Short mmCIF file of C-alpha atoms and ligand atoms in Angstrom, two decimals:
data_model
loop_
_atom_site.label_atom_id
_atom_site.label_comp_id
_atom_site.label_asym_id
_atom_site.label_seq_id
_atom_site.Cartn_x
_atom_site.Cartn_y
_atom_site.Cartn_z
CA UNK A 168 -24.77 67.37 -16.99
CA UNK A 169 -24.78 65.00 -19.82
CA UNK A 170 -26.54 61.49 -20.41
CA UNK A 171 -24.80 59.01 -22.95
CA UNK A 172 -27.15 57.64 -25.22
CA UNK A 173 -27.51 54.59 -26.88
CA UNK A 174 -25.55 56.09 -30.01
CA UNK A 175 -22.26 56.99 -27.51
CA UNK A 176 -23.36 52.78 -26.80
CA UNK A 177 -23.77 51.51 -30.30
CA UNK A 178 -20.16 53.33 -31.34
CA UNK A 179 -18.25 51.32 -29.03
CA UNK A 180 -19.67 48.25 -30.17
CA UNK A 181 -21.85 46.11 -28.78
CA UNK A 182 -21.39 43.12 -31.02
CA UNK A 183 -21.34 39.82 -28.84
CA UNK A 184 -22.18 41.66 -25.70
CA UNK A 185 -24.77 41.12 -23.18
CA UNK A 186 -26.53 44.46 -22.65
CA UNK A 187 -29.15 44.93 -20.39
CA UNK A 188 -32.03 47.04 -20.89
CA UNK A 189 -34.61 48.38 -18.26
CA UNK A 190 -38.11 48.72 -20.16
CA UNK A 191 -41.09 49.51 -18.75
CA UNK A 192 -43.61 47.03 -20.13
CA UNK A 193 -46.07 47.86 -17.49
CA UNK A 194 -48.96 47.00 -19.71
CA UNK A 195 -52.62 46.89 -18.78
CA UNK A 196 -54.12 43.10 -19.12
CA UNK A 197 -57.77 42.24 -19.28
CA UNK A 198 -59.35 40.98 -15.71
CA UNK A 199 -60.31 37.65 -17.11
CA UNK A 200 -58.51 36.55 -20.16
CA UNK A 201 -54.91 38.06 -19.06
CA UNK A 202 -54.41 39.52 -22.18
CA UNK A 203 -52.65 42.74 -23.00
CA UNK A 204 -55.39 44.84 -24.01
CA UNK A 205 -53.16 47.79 -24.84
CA UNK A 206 -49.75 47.25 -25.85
CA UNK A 207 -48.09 50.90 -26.47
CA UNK A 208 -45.42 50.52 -24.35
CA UNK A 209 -44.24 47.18 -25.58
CA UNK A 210 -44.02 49.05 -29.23
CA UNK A 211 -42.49 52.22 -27.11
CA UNK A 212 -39.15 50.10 -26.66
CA UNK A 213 -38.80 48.67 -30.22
CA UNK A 214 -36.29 51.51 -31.48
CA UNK A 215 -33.59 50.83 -29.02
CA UNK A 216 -34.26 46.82 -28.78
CA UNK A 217 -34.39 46.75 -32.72
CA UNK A 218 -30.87 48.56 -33.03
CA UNK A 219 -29.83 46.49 -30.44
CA UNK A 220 -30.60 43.46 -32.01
CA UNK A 221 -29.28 44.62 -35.34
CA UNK A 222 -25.59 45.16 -33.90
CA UNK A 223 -25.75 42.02 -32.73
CA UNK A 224 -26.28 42.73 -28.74
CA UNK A 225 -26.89 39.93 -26.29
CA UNK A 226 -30.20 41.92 -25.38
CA UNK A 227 -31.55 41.10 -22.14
CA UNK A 228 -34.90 43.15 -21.35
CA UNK A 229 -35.94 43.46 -17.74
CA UNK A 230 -38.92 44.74 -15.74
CA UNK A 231 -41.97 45.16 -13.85
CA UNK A 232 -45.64 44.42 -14.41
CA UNK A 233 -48.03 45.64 -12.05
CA UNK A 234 -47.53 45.67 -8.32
CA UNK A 235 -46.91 42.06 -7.13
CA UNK A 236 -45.49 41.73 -3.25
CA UNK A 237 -42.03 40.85 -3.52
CA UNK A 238 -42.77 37.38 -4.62
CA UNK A 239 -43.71 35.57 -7.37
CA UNK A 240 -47.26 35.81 -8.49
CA UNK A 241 -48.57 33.85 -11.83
CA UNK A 242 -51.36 36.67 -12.79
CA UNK A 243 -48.45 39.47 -12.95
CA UNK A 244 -46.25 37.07 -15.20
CA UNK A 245 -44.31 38.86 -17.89
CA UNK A 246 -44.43 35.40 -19.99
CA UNK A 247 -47.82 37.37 -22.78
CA UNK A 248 -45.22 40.18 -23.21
CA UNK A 249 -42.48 38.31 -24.05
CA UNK A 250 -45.02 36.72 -26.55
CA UNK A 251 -46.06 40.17 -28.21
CA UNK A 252 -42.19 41.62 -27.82
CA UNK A 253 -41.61 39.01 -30.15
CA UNK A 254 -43.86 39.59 -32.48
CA UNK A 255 -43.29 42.97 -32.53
CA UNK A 256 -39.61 42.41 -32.74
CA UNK A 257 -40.65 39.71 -35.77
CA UNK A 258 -38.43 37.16 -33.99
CA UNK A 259 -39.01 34.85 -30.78
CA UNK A 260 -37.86 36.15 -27.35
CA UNK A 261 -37.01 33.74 -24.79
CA UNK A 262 -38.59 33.80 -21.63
CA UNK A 263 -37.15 33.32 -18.19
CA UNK A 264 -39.44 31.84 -15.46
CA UNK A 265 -37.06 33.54 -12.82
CA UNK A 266 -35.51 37.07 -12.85
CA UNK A 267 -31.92 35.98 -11.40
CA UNK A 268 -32.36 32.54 -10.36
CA UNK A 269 -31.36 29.46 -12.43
CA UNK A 270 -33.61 29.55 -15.53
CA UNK A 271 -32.58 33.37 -15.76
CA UNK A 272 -28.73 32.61 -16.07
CA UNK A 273 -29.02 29.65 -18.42
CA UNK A 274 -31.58 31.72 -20.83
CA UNK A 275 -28.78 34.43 -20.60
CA UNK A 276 -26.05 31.84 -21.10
CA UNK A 277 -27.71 30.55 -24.15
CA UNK A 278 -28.02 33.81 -25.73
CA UNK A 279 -26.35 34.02 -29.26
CA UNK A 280 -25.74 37.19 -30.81
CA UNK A 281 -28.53 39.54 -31.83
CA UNK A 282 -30.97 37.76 -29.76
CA UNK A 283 -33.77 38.42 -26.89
CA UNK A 284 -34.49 37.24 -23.66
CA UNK A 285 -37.08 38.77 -21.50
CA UNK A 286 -36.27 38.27 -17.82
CA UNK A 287 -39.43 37.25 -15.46
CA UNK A 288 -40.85 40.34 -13.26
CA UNK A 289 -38.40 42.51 -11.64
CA UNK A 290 -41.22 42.66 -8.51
CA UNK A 291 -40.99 38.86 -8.39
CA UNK A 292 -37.76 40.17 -5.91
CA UNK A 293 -38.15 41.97 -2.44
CA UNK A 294 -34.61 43.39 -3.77
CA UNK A 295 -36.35 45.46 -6.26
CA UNK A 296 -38.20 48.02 -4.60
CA UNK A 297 -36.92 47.56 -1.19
CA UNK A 298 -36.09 51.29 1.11
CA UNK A 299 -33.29 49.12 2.64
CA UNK A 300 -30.22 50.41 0.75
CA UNK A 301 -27.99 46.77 0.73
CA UNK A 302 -31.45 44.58 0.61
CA UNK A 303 -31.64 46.68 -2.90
CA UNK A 304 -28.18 46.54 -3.69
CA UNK A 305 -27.58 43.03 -3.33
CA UNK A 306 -30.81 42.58 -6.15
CA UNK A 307 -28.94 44.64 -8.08
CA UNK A 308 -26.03 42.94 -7.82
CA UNK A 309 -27.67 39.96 -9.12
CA UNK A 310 -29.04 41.78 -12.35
CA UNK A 311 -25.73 43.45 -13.63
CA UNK A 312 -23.95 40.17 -13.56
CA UNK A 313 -26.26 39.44 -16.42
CA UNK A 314 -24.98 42.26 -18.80
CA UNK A 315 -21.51 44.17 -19.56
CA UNK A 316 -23.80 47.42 -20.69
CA UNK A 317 -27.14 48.90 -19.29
CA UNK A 318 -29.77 50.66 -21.15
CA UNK A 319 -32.63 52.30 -19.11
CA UNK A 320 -35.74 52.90 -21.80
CA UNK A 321 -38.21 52.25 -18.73
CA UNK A 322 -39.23 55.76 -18.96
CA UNK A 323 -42.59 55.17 -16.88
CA UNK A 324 -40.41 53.97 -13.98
CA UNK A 325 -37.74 56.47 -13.99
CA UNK A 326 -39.57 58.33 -10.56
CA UNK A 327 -39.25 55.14 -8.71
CA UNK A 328 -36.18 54.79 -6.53
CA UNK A 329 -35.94 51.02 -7.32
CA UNK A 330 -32.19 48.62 -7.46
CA UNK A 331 -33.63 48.29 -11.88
CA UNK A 332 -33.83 51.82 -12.21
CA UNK A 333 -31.34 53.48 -9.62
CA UNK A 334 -28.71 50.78 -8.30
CA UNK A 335 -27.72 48.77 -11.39
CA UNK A 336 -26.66 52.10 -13.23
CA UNK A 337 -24.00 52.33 -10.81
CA UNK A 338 -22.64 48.88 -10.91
CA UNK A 339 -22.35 49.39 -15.29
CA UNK A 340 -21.72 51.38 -17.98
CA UNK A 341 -25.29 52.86 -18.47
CA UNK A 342 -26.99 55.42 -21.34
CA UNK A 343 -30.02 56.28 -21.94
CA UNK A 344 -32.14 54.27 -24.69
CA UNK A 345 -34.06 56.06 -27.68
CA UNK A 346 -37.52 56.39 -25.72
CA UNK A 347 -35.78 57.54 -22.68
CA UNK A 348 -33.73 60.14 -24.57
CA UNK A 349 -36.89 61.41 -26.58
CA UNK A 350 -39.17 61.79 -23.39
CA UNK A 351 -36.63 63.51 -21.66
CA UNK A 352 -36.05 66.32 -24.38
CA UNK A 353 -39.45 66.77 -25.12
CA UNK A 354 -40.86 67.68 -21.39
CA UNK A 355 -37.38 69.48 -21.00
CA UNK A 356 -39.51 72.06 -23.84
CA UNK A 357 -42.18 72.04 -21.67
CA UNK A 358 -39.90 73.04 -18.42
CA UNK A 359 -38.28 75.51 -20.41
CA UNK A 360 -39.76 77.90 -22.38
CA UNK A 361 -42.36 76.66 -24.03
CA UNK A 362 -44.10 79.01 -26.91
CA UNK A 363 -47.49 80.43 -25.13
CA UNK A 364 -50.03 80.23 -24.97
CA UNK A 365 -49.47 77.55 -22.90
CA UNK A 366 -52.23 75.60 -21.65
CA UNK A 367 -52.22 72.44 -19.40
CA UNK A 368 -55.55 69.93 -19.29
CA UNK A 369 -55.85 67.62 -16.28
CA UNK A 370 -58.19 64.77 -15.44
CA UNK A 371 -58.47 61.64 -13.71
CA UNK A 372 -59.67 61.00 -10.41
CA UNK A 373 -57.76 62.42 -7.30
CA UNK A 374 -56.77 66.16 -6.60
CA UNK A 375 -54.27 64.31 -3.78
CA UNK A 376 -52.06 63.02 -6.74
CA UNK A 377 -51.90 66.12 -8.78
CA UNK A 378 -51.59 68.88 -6.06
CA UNK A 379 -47.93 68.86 -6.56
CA UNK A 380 -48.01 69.64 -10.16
CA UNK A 381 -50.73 72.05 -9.77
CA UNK A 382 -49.08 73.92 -7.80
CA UNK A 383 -45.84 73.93 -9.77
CA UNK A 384 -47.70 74.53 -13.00
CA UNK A 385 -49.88 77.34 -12.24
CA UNK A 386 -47.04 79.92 -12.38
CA UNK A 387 -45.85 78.57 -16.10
CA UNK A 388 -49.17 77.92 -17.69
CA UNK A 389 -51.58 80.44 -19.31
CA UNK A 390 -54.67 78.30 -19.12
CA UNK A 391 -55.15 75.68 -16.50
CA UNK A 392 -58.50 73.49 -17.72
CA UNK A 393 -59.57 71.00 -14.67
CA UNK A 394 -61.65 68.08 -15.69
CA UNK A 395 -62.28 64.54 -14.31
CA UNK A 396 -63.29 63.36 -11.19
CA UNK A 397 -61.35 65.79 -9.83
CA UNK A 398 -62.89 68.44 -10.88
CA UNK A 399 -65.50 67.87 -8.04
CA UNK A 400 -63.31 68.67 -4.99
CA UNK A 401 -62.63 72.28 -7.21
CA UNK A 402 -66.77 72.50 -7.80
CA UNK A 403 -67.47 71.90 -4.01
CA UNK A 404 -64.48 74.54 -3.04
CA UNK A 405 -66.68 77.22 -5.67
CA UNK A 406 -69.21 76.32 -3.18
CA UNK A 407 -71.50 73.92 -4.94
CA UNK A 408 -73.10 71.27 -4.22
CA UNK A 409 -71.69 67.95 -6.32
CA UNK A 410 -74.25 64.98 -4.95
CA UNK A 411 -72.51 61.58 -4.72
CA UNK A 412 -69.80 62.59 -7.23
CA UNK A 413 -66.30 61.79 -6.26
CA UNK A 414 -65.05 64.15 -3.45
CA UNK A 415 -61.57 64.59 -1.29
CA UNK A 416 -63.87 66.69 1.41
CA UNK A 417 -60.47 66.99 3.03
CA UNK A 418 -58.82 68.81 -0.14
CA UNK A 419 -61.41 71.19 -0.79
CA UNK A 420 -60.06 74.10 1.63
CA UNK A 421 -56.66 73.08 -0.23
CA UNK A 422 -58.67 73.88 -3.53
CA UNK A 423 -59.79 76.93 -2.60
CA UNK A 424 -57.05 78.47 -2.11
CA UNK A 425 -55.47 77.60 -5.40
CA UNK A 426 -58.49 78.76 -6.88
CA UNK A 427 -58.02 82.05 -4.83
CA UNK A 428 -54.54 82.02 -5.90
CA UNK A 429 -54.47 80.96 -9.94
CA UNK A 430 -55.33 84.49 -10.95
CA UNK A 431 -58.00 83.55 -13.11
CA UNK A 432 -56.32 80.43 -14.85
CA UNK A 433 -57.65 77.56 -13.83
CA UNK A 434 -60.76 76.81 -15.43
CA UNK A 435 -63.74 74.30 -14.17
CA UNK A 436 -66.50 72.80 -16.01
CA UNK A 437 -69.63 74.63 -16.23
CA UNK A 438 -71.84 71.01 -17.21
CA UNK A 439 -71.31 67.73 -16.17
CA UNK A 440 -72.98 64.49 -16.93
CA UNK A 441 -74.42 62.90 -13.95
CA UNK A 442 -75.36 59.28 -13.59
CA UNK A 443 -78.01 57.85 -10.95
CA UNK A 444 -74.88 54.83 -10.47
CA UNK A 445 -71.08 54.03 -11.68
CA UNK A 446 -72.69 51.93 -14.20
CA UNK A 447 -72.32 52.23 -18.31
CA UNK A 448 -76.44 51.44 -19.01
CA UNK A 449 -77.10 54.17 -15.70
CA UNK A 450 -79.43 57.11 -16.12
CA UNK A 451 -77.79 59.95 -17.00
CA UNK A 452 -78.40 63.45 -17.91
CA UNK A 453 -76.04 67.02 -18.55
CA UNK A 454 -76.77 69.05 -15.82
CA UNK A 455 -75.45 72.89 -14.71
CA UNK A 456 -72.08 72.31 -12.34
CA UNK A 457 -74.48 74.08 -10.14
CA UNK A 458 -76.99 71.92 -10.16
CA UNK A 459 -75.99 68.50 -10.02
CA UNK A 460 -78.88 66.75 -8.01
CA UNK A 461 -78.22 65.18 -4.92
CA UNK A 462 -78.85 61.45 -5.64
CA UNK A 463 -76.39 61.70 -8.95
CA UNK A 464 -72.84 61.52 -9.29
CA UNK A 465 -70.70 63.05 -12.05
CA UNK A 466 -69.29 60.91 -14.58
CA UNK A 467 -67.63 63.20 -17.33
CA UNK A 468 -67.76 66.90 -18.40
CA UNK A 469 -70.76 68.61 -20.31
CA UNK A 470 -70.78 69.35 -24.15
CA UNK A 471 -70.65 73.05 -22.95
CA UNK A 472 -67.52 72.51 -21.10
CA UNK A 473 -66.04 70.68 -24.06
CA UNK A 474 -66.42 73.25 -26.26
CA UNK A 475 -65.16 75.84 -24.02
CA UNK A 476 -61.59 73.93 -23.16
CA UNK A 477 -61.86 73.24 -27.02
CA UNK A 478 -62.21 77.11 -27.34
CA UNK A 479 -59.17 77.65 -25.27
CA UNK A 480 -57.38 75.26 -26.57
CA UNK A 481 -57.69 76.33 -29.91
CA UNK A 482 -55.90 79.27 -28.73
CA UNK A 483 -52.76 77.33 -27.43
CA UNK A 484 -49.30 77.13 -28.96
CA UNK A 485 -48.20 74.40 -26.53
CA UNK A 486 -50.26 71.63 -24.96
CA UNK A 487 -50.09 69.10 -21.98
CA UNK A 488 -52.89 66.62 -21.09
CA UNK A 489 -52.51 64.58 -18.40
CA UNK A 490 -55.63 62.35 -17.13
CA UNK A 491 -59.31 61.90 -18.80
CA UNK A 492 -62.07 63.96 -18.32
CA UNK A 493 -64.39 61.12 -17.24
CA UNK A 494 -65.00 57.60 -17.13
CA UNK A 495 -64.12 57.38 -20.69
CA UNK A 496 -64.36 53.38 -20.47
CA UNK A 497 -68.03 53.77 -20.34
CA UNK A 498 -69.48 55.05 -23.76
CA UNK A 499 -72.15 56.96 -22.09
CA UNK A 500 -69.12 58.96 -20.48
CA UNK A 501 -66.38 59.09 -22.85
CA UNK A 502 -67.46 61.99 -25.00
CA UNK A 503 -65.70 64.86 -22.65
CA UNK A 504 -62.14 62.26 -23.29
CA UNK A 505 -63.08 62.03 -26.79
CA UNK A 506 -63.77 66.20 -26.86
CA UNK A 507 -60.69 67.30 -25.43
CA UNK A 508 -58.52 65.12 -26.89
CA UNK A 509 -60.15 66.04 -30.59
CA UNK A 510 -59.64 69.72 -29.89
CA UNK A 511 -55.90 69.08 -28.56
CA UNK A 512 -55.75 66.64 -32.25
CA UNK A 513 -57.07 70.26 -34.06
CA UNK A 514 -54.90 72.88 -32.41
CA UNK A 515 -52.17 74.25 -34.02
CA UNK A 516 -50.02 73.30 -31.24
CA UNK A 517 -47.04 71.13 -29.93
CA UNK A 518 -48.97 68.75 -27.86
CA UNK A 519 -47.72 66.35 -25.20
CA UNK A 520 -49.95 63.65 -23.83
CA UNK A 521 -48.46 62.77 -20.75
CA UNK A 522 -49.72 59.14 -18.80
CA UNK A 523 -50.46 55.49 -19.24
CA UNK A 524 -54.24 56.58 -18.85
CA UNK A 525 -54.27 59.22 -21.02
CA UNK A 526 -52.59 57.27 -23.54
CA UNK A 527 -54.77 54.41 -23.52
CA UNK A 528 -57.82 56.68 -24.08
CA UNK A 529 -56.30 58.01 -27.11
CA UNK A 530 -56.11 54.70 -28.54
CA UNK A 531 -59.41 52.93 -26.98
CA UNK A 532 -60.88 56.01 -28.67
CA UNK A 533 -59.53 55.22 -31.63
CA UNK A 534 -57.92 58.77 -32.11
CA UNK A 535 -54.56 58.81 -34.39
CA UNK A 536 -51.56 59.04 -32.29
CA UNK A 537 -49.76 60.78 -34.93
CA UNK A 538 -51.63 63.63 -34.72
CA UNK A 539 -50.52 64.33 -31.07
CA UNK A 540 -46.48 66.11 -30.75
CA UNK A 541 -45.73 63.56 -28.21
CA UNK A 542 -47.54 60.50 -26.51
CA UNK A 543 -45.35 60.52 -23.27
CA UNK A 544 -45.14 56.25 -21.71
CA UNK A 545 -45.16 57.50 -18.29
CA UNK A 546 -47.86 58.82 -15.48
CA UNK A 547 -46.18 59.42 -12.31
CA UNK A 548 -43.01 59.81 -14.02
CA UNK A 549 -43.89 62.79 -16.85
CA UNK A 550 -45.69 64.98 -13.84
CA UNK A 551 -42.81 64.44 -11.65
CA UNK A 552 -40.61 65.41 -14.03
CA UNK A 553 -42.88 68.33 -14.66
CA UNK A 554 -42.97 69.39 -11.14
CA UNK A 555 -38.91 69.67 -11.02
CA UNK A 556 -37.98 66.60 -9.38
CA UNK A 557 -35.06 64.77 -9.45
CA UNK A 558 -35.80 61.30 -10.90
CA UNK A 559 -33.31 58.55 -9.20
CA UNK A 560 -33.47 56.58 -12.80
CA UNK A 561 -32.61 60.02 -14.55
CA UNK A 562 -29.65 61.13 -11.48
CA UNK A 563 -28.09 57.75 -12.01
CA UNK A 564 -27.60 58.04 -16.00
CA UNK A 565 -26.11 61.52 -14.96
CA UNK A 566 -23.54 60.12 -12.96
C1 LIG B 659 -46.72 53.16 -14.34
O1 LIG B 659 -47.56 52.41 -14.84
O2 LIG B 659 -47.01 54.29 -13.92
C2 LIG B 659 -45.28 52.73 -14.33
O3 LIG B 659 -45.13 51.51 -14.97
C3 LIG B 659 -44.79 52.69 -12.90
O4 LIG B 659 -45.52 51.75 -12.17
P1 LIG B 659 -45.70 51.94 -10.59
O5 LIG B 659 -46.54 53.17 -10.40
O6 LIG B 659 -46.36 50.69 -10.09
O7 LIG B 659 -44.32 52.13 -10.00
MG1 LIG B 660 -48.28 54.75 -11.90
#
């Protein structure tokens, strides 16, 4: 199977053509001032919009922002991205209030050549992520009238079976933009047969969300390091006690036996730093994983646990971090985040940071992206991918 690319689109021509492009400028905003407080994959997308733009494309960028209901809903407005697109792109994009209703087609209308237009979000439209196959189809048939080409880049959204990402493909000529492309070759390493040791990190909060790539990991991976507030279900299923920590009581039998079954791989923290509350100013000290005290709740990893995924991780030819290893927004928590990531930064590895999350902390944290092999745009999508699925935004390119 074989994906065009954006080349295979560019060598036709595109000159004077409306192309549509899928991105996924899912960005995080601030609470109260509604501004993008981390704007990665916004600058993800500039490749293929930039040599779009410079063939002269009709370029009209599409897609979602957050998880509004099917209906409009002013605090999940795309209207600040279009803003920083533009200044990214170093020329204005033009905004439509609407994703396919009037202001939509006469922002696409007035398109000249080699211009922008950012269409209002895709979730605006119960079309868009409807399970009813013609309620989805009929959105889509609404967005391809708006371009002669399609271009999915929205690599974060590529797992979602949604008319942007799955049904327009089929109603145009569709390839793959640059980010797309890049993400897809670089996990294919990881898939295939990547150069070992081969160690996986994983974080964030639920074992629920990552049992499926546990479980499909563990026979590929050397080294398995579990961190987060995760890590907690694994502690209790070792048998100890983890106070008011965050706990899926009904995964830990589930996490026993993958313990029982990893053959020695998976490794847990041996510290953690408990808090007396989920506060940033809260009490804290490290304590044993054995001995976290009943009142306190884990809020990162211990500086002996750092240094012995650092240790391990040193060791590693191939890396893949997906999730932080505590509530790295709070300073007082941030330093097993800050740890790992330094250690994956030092390793003489090909490193993959996979996640929206994981991203963001290694820019909140100030860390240089460049010295990571890959900073992957999508969550959900990179572990699915991981785990073997077949992506519906990925099928439809295919066919
Ligand atoms: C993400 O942030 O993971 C992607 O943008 C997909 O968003 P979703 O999980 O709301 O579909
Ligand atoms: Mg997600």
């Amino acid at each position: 199977m074989s994906i065009r690319n954006l080349d295979d689109l560019l060598a036709e021509g595109v000159s004077g053509r409306r192309v549509l492009v899928r991105a996924d400028l899912n960005v995080p905003l601030d609470k109260q001032s509604g501004e993008i407080t981390d704007d990665g994959r916004i600058r993800a997308v500039l490749p293929t919009l930039s040599a779009l733009v410079e063939a002269g494309a009709k370029v009209v960028v599409c897609s979602h922002l957050g998880r509004p209901k099917g209906a409009p809903d002013p605090q999940f407005s795309l209207r600040p991205v279009a803003g920083r697109l533009g200044e990214l792109l170093g020329a204005p994009v033009r905004f439509a209030e609407d994703t396919v209703g009037d202001s939509a087609r006469s922002t696409v209308e007035g398109l000249a050549d080699g211009q922008v237009a950012l269409l209002e979000n895709l979730r605006f439209n119960k079309g868009e992520t409807s399970k009813d196959d013609a309620e989805r189809g009929a959105f889509a048939d609404q967005l391809a009238a708006f371009g002669d080409a399609y271009v999915d880049d929205a690599f974060g959204a590529v797992h979602r079976k949604h008319a942007s990402v799955h049904d327009v493909p089929a109603r145009l000529p569709h390839v793959a933009g640059r980010l797309v492309l890049r993400e897809v070759e670089v996990l294919g390493k990881l898939t295939g047969d990547p150069e070992r040791p081969y160690v996986v990190v994983l974080g964030g909060s639920k074992v629920s969300d990552k049992l499926a790539v546990i479980e499909a990991l563990l026979p590929k991976v050397d080294r398995l390091l579990i961190g987060g507030g995760m890590c907690f279900t694994f502690l209790k299923a070792q048998g100890h006690e983890v106070g008011t920590s965050l706990l899926e009581e009904d995964m830990v039998e589930t996490c026993r036996n993958l313990l029982e079954r990893s053959g020695g791989k998976i490794m847990l923290p041996v510290d953690v730093v408990a808090a007396d509350a989920f506060a940033p100013d809260a009490t804290h000290d490290t304590v044993p994983a054995d001995g976290i005290p009943s009142h306190r709740l884990g809020l990162d990893i211990g500086p002996e646990t750092v240094a012995g995924f650092a240790a391990a991780l040193s060791q590693a030819k191939t890396i893949f971090w997906n999730g932080p290893m505590g509530v790295f927004e709070m300073a007082a928590f941030a330093n097993g985040t800050r740890g790992v990531a330094e250690a994956i930064t030092k390793a003489d590895a090909f490193s993959v940071v996979g996640g929206g999350d994981s991203a963001a902390a290694v820019r909140a944290l100030g860390l240089d992206e460049s010295s990571f092999g890959h900073i992957s745009t999508g969550g959900g999508a990179s572990l699915e991918y991981l785990e073997g699925k077949t992506l519906p935004g990925i099928a439809a390119l295919e066919n």
